[in-house]
CSV table of C-alpha atoms in Angstrom, one decimal:
chain,number,residue,atom,x,y,z
A,63,MET,CA,-3.4,-18.1,-6.3
A,64,ASN,CA,-6.0,-20.3,-4.8
A,65,ARG,CA,-8.0,-18.4,-2.2
A,66,SER,CA,-8.7,-21.3,0.1
A,67,LEU,CA,-5.0,-22.3,0.1
A,68,LEU,CA,-4.0,-18.7,0.9
A,69,LEU,CA,-6.4,-18.6,3.8
A,70,GLY,CA,-5.1,-22.0,5.1
A,71,LEU,CA,-1.6,-20.7,5.0
A,72,LEU,CA,-2.5,-17.6,6.9
A,73,ALA,CA,-4.3,-19.6,9.5
A,74,ALA,CA,-1.3,-21.8,9.9
A,75,ALA,CA,1.3,-18.9,10.1
A,76,GLY,CA,2.6,-18.3,13.6
A,77,THR,CA,4.8,-15.7,15.2
A,78,LEU,CA,8.4,-16.3,16.0
A,79,PRO,CA,9.5,-16.7,19.6
A,80,ILE,CA,11.8,-13.7,19.5
A,81,GLY,CA,13.0,-11.4,22.3
A,82,LEU,CA,12.5,-7.7,21.8
A,83,ALA,CA,15.3,-6.1,23.8
A,84,ALA,CA,18.4,-5.1,21.9
A,85,ALA,CA,21.7,-6.3,23.5
A,86,HIS,CA,25.4,-6.4,22.7
A,87,LEU,CA,26.6,-9.9,21.8
A,88,GLY,CA,29.6,-12.0,22.4
A,89,PRO,CA,31.2,-14.3,19.8
A,90,ALA,CA,29.0,-15.0,16.8
A,91,PRO,CA,27.4,-18.4,16.6
A,92,ASN,CA,29.1,-21.0,14.4
A,93,ARG,CA,27.2,-20.8,11.2
A,94,SER,CA,28.4,-23.3,8.6
A,95,VAL,CA,28.2,-23.6,4.9
A,96,ASP,CA,26.8,-26.9,3.4
A,97,HIS,CA,29.3,-27.7,0.7
A,98,GLY,CA,28.1,-31.2,0.1
A,99,GLN,CA,25.7,-30.2,-2.7
A,100,ALA,CA,27.9,-27.5,-4.3
A,101,ALA,CA,27.8,-27.3,-8.1
A,102,ALA,CA,31.0,-27.8,-10.1
A,103,PRO,CA,32.5,-26.2,-12.0
A,104,THR,CA,31.3,-22.9,-10.6
A,105,PRO,CA,30.6,-20.2,-13.2
A,106,ALA,CA,32.3,-16.9,-12.8
A,107,LEU,CA,30.4,-14.3,-10.8
A,108,LEU,CA,30.2,-10.6,-11.5
A,109,GLU,CA,32.3,-8.3,-9.4
A,110,SER,CA,30.3,-6.2,-6.9
A,111,PRO,CA,31.5,-2.7,-6.1
A,112,ASN,CA,30.5,-2.5,-2.4
A,113,VAL,CA,30.8,-5.9,-0.9
A,114,ALA,CA,32.9,-4.7,2.1
A,115,ALA,CA,30.3,-2.1,2.9
A,116,VAL,CA,27.5,-4.7,2.8
A,117,VAL,CA,29.5,-7.1,5.0
A,118,ASP,CA,30.2,-4.3,7.6
A,119,ALA,CA,26.5,-3.3,7.6
A,120,ALA,CA,25.3,-7.0,7.9
A,121,LYS,CA,27.7,-7.5,10.8
A,122,ALA,CA,26.5,-4.3,12.5
A,123,PHE,CA,22.9,-5.4,12.1
A,124,LEU,CA,23.6,-8.8,13.7
A,125,GLY,CA,25.3,-7.0,16.5
A,126,THR,CA,22.1,-5.2,17.4
A,127,LEU,CA,20.2,-8.5,17.9
A,128,THR,CA,19.6,-10.5,21.1
A,129,ASP,CA,20.8,-14.0,21.1
A,130,GLU,CA,17.4,-15.3,20.4
A,131,GLN,CA,16.8,-12.9,17.5
A,132,ARG,CA,20.2,-13.7,16.1
A,133,HIS,CA,19.5,-17.4,16.2
A,134,THR,CA,16.5,-16.8,14.0
A,135,ALA,CA,18.1,-14.2,11.7
A,136,GLN,CA,21.4,-15.9,11.0
A,137,ILE,CA,21.3,-19.5,9.8
A,138,ASP,CA,23.4,-22.0,7.9
A,139,LEU,CA,24.1,-21.6,4.2
A,140,SER,CA,22.6,-24.7,2.8
A,141,ARG,CA,20.7,-25.7,-0.4
A,142,ARG,CA,17.5,-26.4,1.6
A,143,LEU,CA,17.5,-23.1,3.4
A,144,ALA,CA,18.6,-21.0,0.5
A,145,ALA,CA,15.6,-22.2,-1.5
A,146,ARG,CA,13.2,-21.5,1.3
A,147,TRP,CA,11.1,-18.5,0.1
A,148,SER,CA,7.5,-18.0,-1.0
A,149,ASN,CA,5.0,-15.7,-2.7
A,150,PHE,CA,2.4,-16.2,0.0
A,151,PRO,CA,1.9,-13.9,3.0
A,152,GLY,CA,3.0,-15.4,6.3
A,153,GLY,CA,6.3,-15.8,7.9
A,154,SER,CA,8.5,-18.4,9.6
A,155,ASN,CA,6.7,-21.4,8.2
A,156,LEU,CA,7.4,-20.1,4.6
A,157,ARG,CA,10.7,-18.3,4.6
A,158,ASN,CA,13.8,-17.5,6.7
A,159,GLY,CA,14.7,-14.7,9.0
A,160,VAL,CA,13.4,-12.3,11.6
A,161,PHE,CA,10.3,-10.1,11.1
A,162,PHE,CA,10.7,-6.3,11.0
A,163,ARG,CA,7.7,-6.2,13.3
A,164,ASP,CA,9.7,-7.9,16.0
A,165,LEU,CA,12.7,-5.5,15.8
A,166,LYS,CA,13.2,-2.3,17.7
A,167,ALA,CA,13.9,1.0,15.8
A,168,PRO,CA,17.7,0.8,16.0
A,169,GLN,CA,17.6,-2.8,14.7
A,170,VAL,CA,15.3,-1.7,11.8
A,171,TYR,CA,17.6,1.1,11.0
A,172,ALA,CA,20.5,-1.3,10.8
A,173,ALA,CA,18.5,-3.7,8.6
A,174,MET,CA,17.5,-0.8,6.3
A,175,LYS,CA,21.2,0.1,5.9
A,176,VAL,CA,22.0,-3.4,4.7
A,177,ALA,CA,19.1,-3.2,2.2
A,178,ARG,CA,20.1,0.1,0.8
A,179,LEU,CA,23.7,-0.9,0.3
A,180,ALA,CA,22.8,-4.3,-1.2
A,181,LEU,CA,20.1,-3.1,-3.5
A,182,GLY,CA,21.3,0.4,-4.4
A,183,GLU,CA,19.0,3.4,-4.4
A,184,GLU,CA,16.7,2.2,-7.1
A,185,GLY,CA,16.4,-1.3,-5.6
A,186,PHE,CA,15.8,0.1,-2.1
A,187,ALA,CA,13.1,2.4,-3.5
A,188,ARG,CA,11.3,-0.6,-5.1
A,189,PHE,CA,11.7,-2.6,-1.9
A,190,GLN,CA,10.0,0.1,0.1
A,191,GLU,CA,7.2,0.5,-2.5
A,192,ILE,CA,6.4,-3.2,-2.6
A,193,ARG,CA,6.1,-3.2,1.2
A,194,ALA,CA,4.0,0.0,1.0
A,195,ALA,CA,1.6,-1.9,-1.4
A,196,ASP,CA,1.3,-4.6,1.2
A,197,ASP,CA,0.2,-2.0,3.7
A,198,VAL,CA,-2.5,-1.0,1.3
A,199,LEU,CA,-3.7,-4.7,1.3
A,200,GLY,CA,-3.5,-4.8,5.1
A,201,ASN,CA,-5.7,-1.7,5.4
A,202,LEU,CA,-8.2,-3.1,2.9
A,203,GLU,CA,-8.3,-6.4,4.8
A,204,GLY,CA,-8.6,-4.6,8.1
A,205,LYS,CA,-11.7,-2.8,6.8
A,206,ARG,CA,-13.3,-6.1,5.9
A,207,GLY,CA,-13.0,-7.5,9.4
A,208,PRO,CA,-10.7,-7.8,12.4
A,209,GLY,CA,-7.1,-8.0,11.3
A,210,ARG,CA,-3.9,-9.1,13.0
A,211,ARG,CA,-1.0,-6.8,13.4
A,212,GLY,CA,2.4,-6.9,14.9
A,213,PRO,CA,3.7,-4.8,17.7
A,214,GLY,CA,4.6,-2.0,15.3
A,215,GLY,CA,1.4,-2.1,13.3
A,216,GLY,CA,-0.7,0.9,12.8
A,217,PRO,CA,-4.5,0.9,13.2
A,218,PRO,CA,-6.8,0.5,10.2
A,219,GLY,CA,-7.7,4.0,9.1
A,220,GLY,CA,-4.6,5.4,10.8
A,221,ASP,CA,-2.8,8.7,10.6
A,222,GLY,CA,-2.4,8.8,6.8
A,223,PRO,CA,0.8,8.5,4.8
A,224,GLY,CA,3.6,7.5,7.1
A,225,GLY,CA,1.5,8.1,10.1
A,226,PRO,CA,2.9,6.9,13.4
A,227,PRO,CA,1.7,3.7,14.9
A,228,PRO,CA,0.3,3.6,18.4
A,229,GLY,CA,2.9,4.0,21.0
A,230,GLY,CA,5.4,5.6,18.6
A,231,GLY,CA,7.3,4.4,15.6
A,232,PRO,CA,10.9,4.6,14.4
A,233,PHE,CA,10.9,8.3,13.9
A,234,GLU,CA,9.5,8.9,17.4
A,235,ASP,CA,12.0,6.5,18.9
A,236,ALA,CA,14.9,8.3,17.3
A,237,ASP,CA,13.5,11.7,18.3
A,238,ALA,CA,15.0,11.6,21.8
A,239,ASN,CA,13.8,15.0,22.9
A,240,LYS,CA,10.3,14.5,21.3
A,241,ASP,CA,10.3,17.8,19.4
A,242,GLY,CA,9.1,16.3,16.2
A,243,ARG,CA,12.3,16.5,14.3
A,244,LEU,CA,15.7,14.9,14.2
A,245,SER,CA,19.0,16.6,14.9
A,246,LYS,CA,22.2,15.1,13.4
A,247,ASP,CA,23.0,13.5,16.7
A,248,GLU,CA,19.6,11.8,16.8
A,249,ALA,CA,19.6,10.6,13.2
A,250,PRO,CA,20.6,7.0,12.7
A,251,ASP,CA,24.1,6.4,11.2
A,252,PHE,CA,22.8,5.5,7.7
A,253,LEU,CA,21.2,9.0,7.3
A,254,ARG,CA,24.1,11.1,8.7
A,255,ASP,CA,26.1,11.2,5.5
A,256,GLN,CA,23.1,12.5,3.6
A,257,PHE,CA,21.9,14.8,6.4
A,258,ALA,CA,22.7,18.1,4.6
A,259,GLU,CA,20.8,17.0,1.5
A,260,ILE,CA,17.7,15.8,3.4
A,261,ASP,CA,17.6,19.0,5.5
A,262,ALA,CA,16.0,21.0,2.7
A,263,ASP,CA,15.4,24.2,4.7
A,264,LYS,CA,18.9,24.1,6.3
A,265,ASP,CA,17.6,24.6,9.8
A,266,GLY,CA,19.9,21.8,11.1
A,267,PHE,CA,17.0,19.3,11.6
A,268,ILE,CA,15.2,16.6,9.6
A,269,SER,CA,11.4,16.8,9.7
A,270,ARG,CA,9.1,13.9,8.7
A,271,GLU,CA,8.1,16.0,5.6
A,272,GLU,CA,11.8,16.4,4.6
A,273,ASP,CA,12.5,12.7,5.0
A,274,ARG,CA,9.5,11.8,2.7
A,275,ALA,CA,10.3,14.5,0.2
A,276,PHE,CA,13.9,13.4,0.0
A,277,MET,CA,13.0,9.8,-0.8
A,278,ARG,CA,10.5,10.8,-3.4
A,279,ARG,CA,13.1,13.0,-5.2
A,280,ARG,CA,15.8,10.3,-5.1
A,281,ALA,CA,13.8,7.3,-6.5
A,282,PRO,CA,11.2,6.9,-9.3
A,283,GLY,CA,8.1,5.4,-7.9
A,284,GLY,CA,8.2,7.3,-4.7
A,285,PRO,CA,9.1,4.9,-1.9
A,286,GLY,CA,8.4,5.6,1.7
A,287,GLY,CA,11.2,7.2,3.6
A,288,PRO,CA,13.3,5.4,6.1
A,289,PHE,CA,10.8,6.2,8.9
A,290,GLY,CA,7.6,5.1,7.0
A,291,GLY,CA,6.3,5.5,3.5
A,292,PRO,CA,3.0,6.2,2.0
A,293,GLY,CA,0.0,4.3,3.4
A,294,GLY,CA,-2.9,3.1,1.3
A,295,PRO,CA,-6.5,4.2,1.6
A,296,GLY,CA,-7.3,4.9,5.2
A,297,GLY,CA,-3.7,5.5,6.2
A,298,GLY,CA,-1.3,3.1,7.8
A,299,PRO,CA,2.4,3.5,7.7
A,300,GLY,CA,4.4,2.0,4.8
A,301,GLY,CA,7.8,2.0,6.3
A,302,PRO,CA,9.6,-0.5,8.6
A,303,PHE,CA,6.6,-0.8,11.0
A,304,GLY,CA,2.9,-1.0,10.2
A,305,GLY,CA,0.5,-3.0,8.2
A,306,PRO,CA,-2.7,-4.2,9.8
A,307,GLY,CA,-4.8,-7.0,8.3
A,308,GLY,CA,-4.0,-10.7,8.3
A,309,GLY,CA,-0.5,-11.6,7.0
A,310,TYR,CA,-0.2,-8.4,4.9
A,311,GLY,CA,1.8,-5.3,5.8
A,312,ALA,CA,5.3,-3.9,5.6
A,313,ALA,CA,6.1,-5.1,9.1
A,314,ASN,CA,5.6,-8.7,8.0
A,315,TYR,CA,8.7,-8.7,5.8
A,316,MET,CA,11.9,-10.4,7.0
A,317,ILE,CA,15.7,-10.3,6.8
A,318,ALA,CA,17.9,-13.4,6.9
A,319,ILE,CA,21.6,-14.0,6.7
A,320,LEU,CA,22.8,-17.5,5.6
A,321,GLY,CA,26.4,-18.1,6.7
A,322,GLN,CA,28.8,-15.5,8.0
A,323,PRO,CA,29.0,-12.1,6.3
A,324,SER,CA,32.5,-12.1,4.9
A,325,THR,CA,34.7,-10.7,2.1
A,326,THR,CA,36.3,-14.1,1.6
A,327,THR,CA,33.8,-17.0,2.3
A,328,PRO,CA,30.3,-17.5,0.7
A,329,TRP,CA,27.2,-16.2,2.3
A,330,LEU,CA,23.6,-15.3,1.3
A,331,LEU,CA,21.5,-12.2,2.1
A,332,GLN,CA,17.7,-12.7,1.9
A,333,PHE,CA,14.9,-10.2,2.2
A,334,GLY,CA,11.5,-11.7,2.0
A,335,GLY,CA,7.8,-11.3,2.4
A,336,HIS,CA,4.5,-11.7,0.6
A,337,HIS,CA,5.4,-10.1,-2.7
A,338,LEU,CA,9.2,-10.0,-2.5
A,339,ALA,CA,12.1,-12.4,-2.4
A,340,PHE,CA,15.6,-11.1,-2.8
A,341,ASN,CA,18.5,-13.6,-2.7
A,342,ILE,CA,21.8,-11.9,-2.9
A,343,TYR,CA,24.8,-14.2,-2.8
A,344,TYR,CA,28.4,-13.0,-2.0
A,345,ARG,CA,31.6,-14.8,-2.6
A,346,GLY,CA,34.7,-12.7,-2.0
A,347,THR,CA,34.3,-9.4,-3.9
A,348,ALA,CA,31.8,-11.0,-6.4
A,349,ALA,CA,28.1,-11.4,-6.0
A,350,ALA,CA,24.9,-12.8,-7.7
A,351,ALA,CA,21.5,-11.1,-7.5
A,352,THR,CA,19.1,-14.0,-8.3
A,353,PRO,CA,16.6,-15.5,-7.8
A,354,TYR,CA,14.8,-12.2,-7.6
A,355,PHE,CA,11.0,-12.5,-7.2
A,356,LEU,CA,8.9,-9.3,-7.3
A,357,ALA,CA,5.1,-8.9,-7.3
A,358,VAL,CA,2.5,-6.3,-6.4
A,359,GLU,CA,-1.1,-5.9,-5.5
A,360,PRO,CA,-2.6,-3.4,-6.1
A,361,THR,CA,-0.7,-2.7,-9.2
A,362,THR,CA,-1.2,1.0,-8.8
A,363,TRP,CA,-2.7,3.2,-6.0
A,364,THR,CA,-2.8,6.8,-4.9
A,365,ASP,CA,-1.8,7.7,-1.3
A,366,GLU,CA,-3.6,10.3,0.8
A,367,SER,CA,-1.2,13.0,-0.3
A,368,GLY,CA,-2.3,12.4,-3.9
A,369,LYS,CA,0.9,10.7,-5.0
A,370,ALA,CA,0.5,7.9,-7.5
A,371,HIS,CA,2.4,4.6,-7.1
A,372,GLY,CA,3.1,1.8,-9.5
A,373,PRO,CA,6.3,0.0,-8.5
A,374,LEU,CA,6.2,-2.5,-11.3
A,375,ALA,CA,5.2,-0.1,-14.1
A,376,PRO,CA,8.7,0.0,-15.6
A,377,MET,CA,8.6,-3.8,-16.0
A,378,LYS,CA,5.0,-4.0,-17.3
A,379,ASP,CA,5.4,-1.1,-19.7
A,380,ALA,CA,8.6,-2.6,-21.2
A,381,MET,CA,7.0,-6.0,-21.7
A,382,ALA,CA,3.7,-4.7,-23.1
A,383,GLY,CA,5.6,-2.4,-25.4
A,384,LEU,CA,7.7,-5.3,-26.6
A,385,LEU,CA,4.6,-7.4,-27.4
A,386,ARG,CA,2.9,-4.5,-29.2
A,387,SER,CA,6.0,-3.9,-31.3
A,388,LEU,CA,5.9,-7.5,-32.8
A,389,THR,CA,4.6,-8.1,-36.3
A,390,PRO,CA,1.7,-10.5,-36.8
A,391,GLU,CA,4.1,-13.2,-37.9
A,392,GLN,CA,6.3,-12.7,-34.9
A,393,VAL,CA,3.3,-12.8,-32.6
A,394,SER,CA,2.4,-16.1,-34.0
A,395,LYS,CA,5.9,-17.5,-33.5
A,396,ALA,CA,6.1,-16.1,-30.0
A,397,ARG,CA,2.7,-17.4,-28.8
A,398,LEU,CA,2.9,-20.3,-26.4
A,399,ASN,CA,0.3,-23.1,-26.7
A,400,ARG,CA,-0.6,-23.1,-23.0
A,401,ARG,CA,-1.8,-20.7,-20.3
A,402,PHE,CA,-0.1,-19.6,-17.2
A,403,ASN,CA,-1.6,-18.7,-13.8
A,404,ASP,CA,1.8,-17.6,-12.4
A,405,VAL,CA,5.5,-17.5,-13.2
A,406,TYR,CA,6.8,-20.9,-14.3
A,407,VAL,CA,10.1,-21.0,-12.5
A,408,GLY,CA,8.9,-19.5,-9.2
A,409,PRO,CA,9.4,-20.6,-5.6
A,410,GLY,CA,10.1,-24.3,-5.1
A,411,ARG,CA,11.1,-24.7,-8.8
A,412,ASP,CA,14.8,-23.8,-8.8
A,413,GLY,CA,16.6,-25.2,-11.9
A,414,LYS,CA,13.4,-26.3,-13.6
A,415,PHE,CA,13.8,-24.2,-16.8
A,416,PRO,CA,11.9,-25.5,-19.8
A,417,ALA,CA,13.2,-25.8,-23.3
A,418,ARG,CA,13.6,-22.4,-25.0
A,419,GLU,CA,10.6,-21.3,-27.1
A,420,GLY,CA,9.4,-18.3,-28.9
A,421,VAL,CA,10.6,-15.8,-31.5
A,422,PRO,CA,14.4,-15.1,-31.6
A,423,VAL,CA,15.4,-11.6,-30.6
A,424,SER,CA,17.8,-11.8,-33.6
A,425,GLU,CA,14.7,-11.6,-35.9
A,426,LEU,CA,13.2,-8.6,-34.2
A,427,SER,CA,13.3,-4.9,-35.3
A,428,ASP,CA,15.5,-2.4,-33.7
A,429,ALA,CA,12.5,-1.0,-31.9
A,430,SER,CA,11.6,-4.4,-30.5
A,431,LYS,CA,15.1,-5.0,-29.4
A,432,ALA,CA,15.1,-1.7,-27.6
A,433,PHE,CA,12.1,-2.9,-25.6
A,434,VAL,CA,13.9,-6.2,-24.8
A,435,LYS,CA,16.9,-4.1,-23.5
A,436,ARG,CA,14.5,-1.9,-21.6
A,437,ALA,CA,12.9,-4.9,-19.9
A,438,ILE,CA,16.2,-6.4,-18.9
A,439,ALA,CA,17.3,-3.0,-17.5
A,440,ALA,CA,14.1,-2.8,-15.4
A,441,TRP,CA,14.7,-6.1,-13.6
A,442,THR,CA,18.5,-5.8,-13.3
A,443,ALA,CA,18.4,-2.2,-11.9
A,444,ASP,CA,17.7,-3.2,-8.3
A,445,ASN,CA,21.2,-4.3,-7.3
A,446,ALA,CA,24.8,-3.0,-7.2
A,447,GLN,CA,25.8,-4.9,-10.3
A,448,ALA,CA,23.1,-3.5,-12.6
A,449,GLU,CA,25.3,-2.3,-15.4
A,450,SER,CA,27.3,-5.5,-15.5
A,451,TYR,CA,24.2,-7.6,-15.7
A,452,ARG,CA,22.8,-5.5,-18.5
A,453,ARG,CA,26.0,-5.7,-20.6
A,454,LEU,CA,26.2,-9.5,-20.0
A,455,TYR,CA,22.6,-10.1,-21.1
A,456,GLU,CA,22.7,-7.7,-24.0
A,457,ALA,CA,25.7,-9.5,-25.4
A,458,ASP,CA,23.6,-12.7,-25.5
A,459,LEU,CA,20.6,-11.2,-27.3
A,460,ASP,CA,21.1,-13.2,-30.5
A,461,GLY,CA,20.6,-16.4,-28.5
A,462,THR,CA,17.6,-15.0,-26.6
A,463,THR,CA,13.9,-15.6,-27.3
A,464,VAL,CA,10.6,-13.9,-26.4
A,465,SER,CA,7.4,-15.8,-25.8
A,466,PHE,CA,4.0,-15.0,-24.4
A,467,SER,CA,0.5,-16.4,-23.6
A,468,GLY,CA,-2.9,-14.7,-23.4
A,469,THR,CA,-3.3,-11.1,-24.7
A,470,THR,CA,-0.5,-8.7,-25.6
A,471,THR,CA,-1.8,-6.0,-23.2
A,472,LEU,CA,-0.7,-7.8,-20.0
A,473,GLU,CA,-3.9,-6.4,-18.4
A,474,ALA,CA,-6.0,-9.6,-18.4
A,475,ARG,CA,-5.9,-12.6,-16.1
A,476,GLY,CA,-3.6,-15.2,-17.5
A,477,ASP,CA,-1.5,-12.8,-19.6
A,478,TYR,CA,2.1,-13.9,-19.5
A,479,VAL,CA,5.4,-13.0,-21.2
A,480,ARG,CA,8.9,-14.4,-21.0
A,481,ILE,CA,12.5,-13.4,-22.0
A,482,ASP,CA,14.7,-16.5,-22.2
A,483,GLY,CA,18.4,-16.3,-23.0
A,484,PRO,CA,21.6,-18.3,-22.5
A,485,ARG,CA,21.7,-16.8,-19.0
A,486,VAL,CA,18.8,-14.3,-18.5
A,487,TRP,CA,15.4,-15.6,-17.6
A,488,ILE,CA,12.6,-13.1,-16.9
A,489,GLU,CA,8.9,-13.8,-16.5
A,490,PHE,CA,5.9,-11.5,-16.0
A,491,ALA,CA,2.5,-13.0,-15.2
A,492,SER,CA,-0.8,-11.2,-14.7
A,493,GLN,CA,-3.2,-13.1,-12.4
A,494,GLY,CA,-6.5,-12.4,-10.7
A,495,GLY,CA,-6.6,-10.1,-7.6
A,496,VAL,CA,-6.7,-11.7,-4.2
A,497,VAL,CA,-7.6,-8.7,-2.1
A,498,VAL,CA,-8.5,-6.2,-4.8
A,499,ARG,CA,-10.6,-8.7,-6.6
A,500,ASP,CA,-11.8,-6.6,-9.5
A,501,GLN,CA,-8.3,-6.1,-10.7
A,502,VAL,CA,-5.4,-8.2,-11.8
A,503,HIS,CA,-2.1,-8.2,-10.0
A,504,TYR,CA,1.4,-9.0,-11.2
A,505,HIS,CA,4.0,-11.7,-10.4
A,506,THR,CA,7.5,-11.5,-11.9
A,507,ILE,CA,10.8,-13.3,-11.5
A,508,TRP,CA,14.3,-12.7,-12.8
A,509,ARG,CA,16.7,-15.6,-12.7
A,510,ASP,CA,20.2,-16.3,-14.1
A,511,ARG,CA,20.4,-19.8,-15.6
A,512,LEU,CA,24.0,-20.2,-14.5
A,513,THR,CA,24.3,-18.3,-11.2
A,514,ASP,CA,21.1,-18.5,-9.1
A,515,TYR,CA,22.3,-18.5,-5.5
A,516,GLY,CA,25.8,-17.9,-6.8
A,517,ALA,CA,25.8,-21.4,-8.4
A,518,GLU,CA,26.6,-22.6,-4.8
A,519,PHE,CA,24.2,-25.5,-5.2
A,520,SER,CA,23.0,-27.8,-7.9
A,521,PHE,CA,19.2,-28.2,-8.5
């Protein structure tokens, strides 16, 4: 990423003119679907097990918003707007939706319920971890000079992992009697069905420590709990609010709904921010989970409690293991004759898949094939259709290739690897650090050649 370009984008990024008071709404605005550019024929989508629950949660989230917030969060489903996402920090000039930093605690709770249902536990865990990594960047940037933070942002060198931002955070807002713990009546709806499990000491209340411990137990990689995850060096909350320093921070992530949440008509759910772009398309009881962009800087870190984090370690380890397992002849066949600074089919490059290159998976050893399957499983795990995607892509392995550029360690700037099948497309790119400049950082993308954005549009 070009440093001067990044700084220019940050300078240009503005805040959204969004009201902050929650209100009950009347009839929903008329949000249309642009069918004029729909692709035909439409490939079959995979059935999703919990569409109705996601729809209900999305409607409930919209119901917490003011008219002005809803006008920003809910927009038309169109080719142009669906493709509007980025890997740069910043906001409304780069992607759709409303910032978490501009939402009150009940609104954030509602948004988190949508995320957890749409992504599943593993996907929600990674979502929280990527945002926590951005808080680390925000804290590092804040130490280098004055940083900008949203209304929920914690101070540089704040209260440590999950520490409350000035003026109170989501946990404090829910804690009506200010006793430092949540009763079942105080807990937000999405926690109540798991209240007994979170309440480890069975005293009838959830403490901050119990919330964090629960989330660490439930998900590899240790995400921040619903009320704020681990901060980076110097503290800073990693949950819904927080993140000082430029355009970095968990609070600078967004949620958007394109179209009307429905179990019959098409709509698109987007979560976006600096190092994350989730595009989950729904049509009836079926869904599509791509494009799915995921990146992280720093690649690993240790929070103030001593817990290590590496949200993309499963992806990196699977790809590096795959490359290590190749024979010299296979390495030669898999090597691309050009270098890559980033993923090739990233933001703004929908549909621009190149010709298939590399070594066929059909020629690989069983050990190498196991790494291919492991890599596919790592990227497809973060949605409600994970098992269906894995079966679909594994059935196509004989038509799939592996290619790479740079070294096989994936630890040097310019290292790159790709899995390319009849449907599956996965890229992993290692590039120079932007904030943590003495380290690399990772960009990745998973696409489905046939059903990106649910095949609603042609590119």
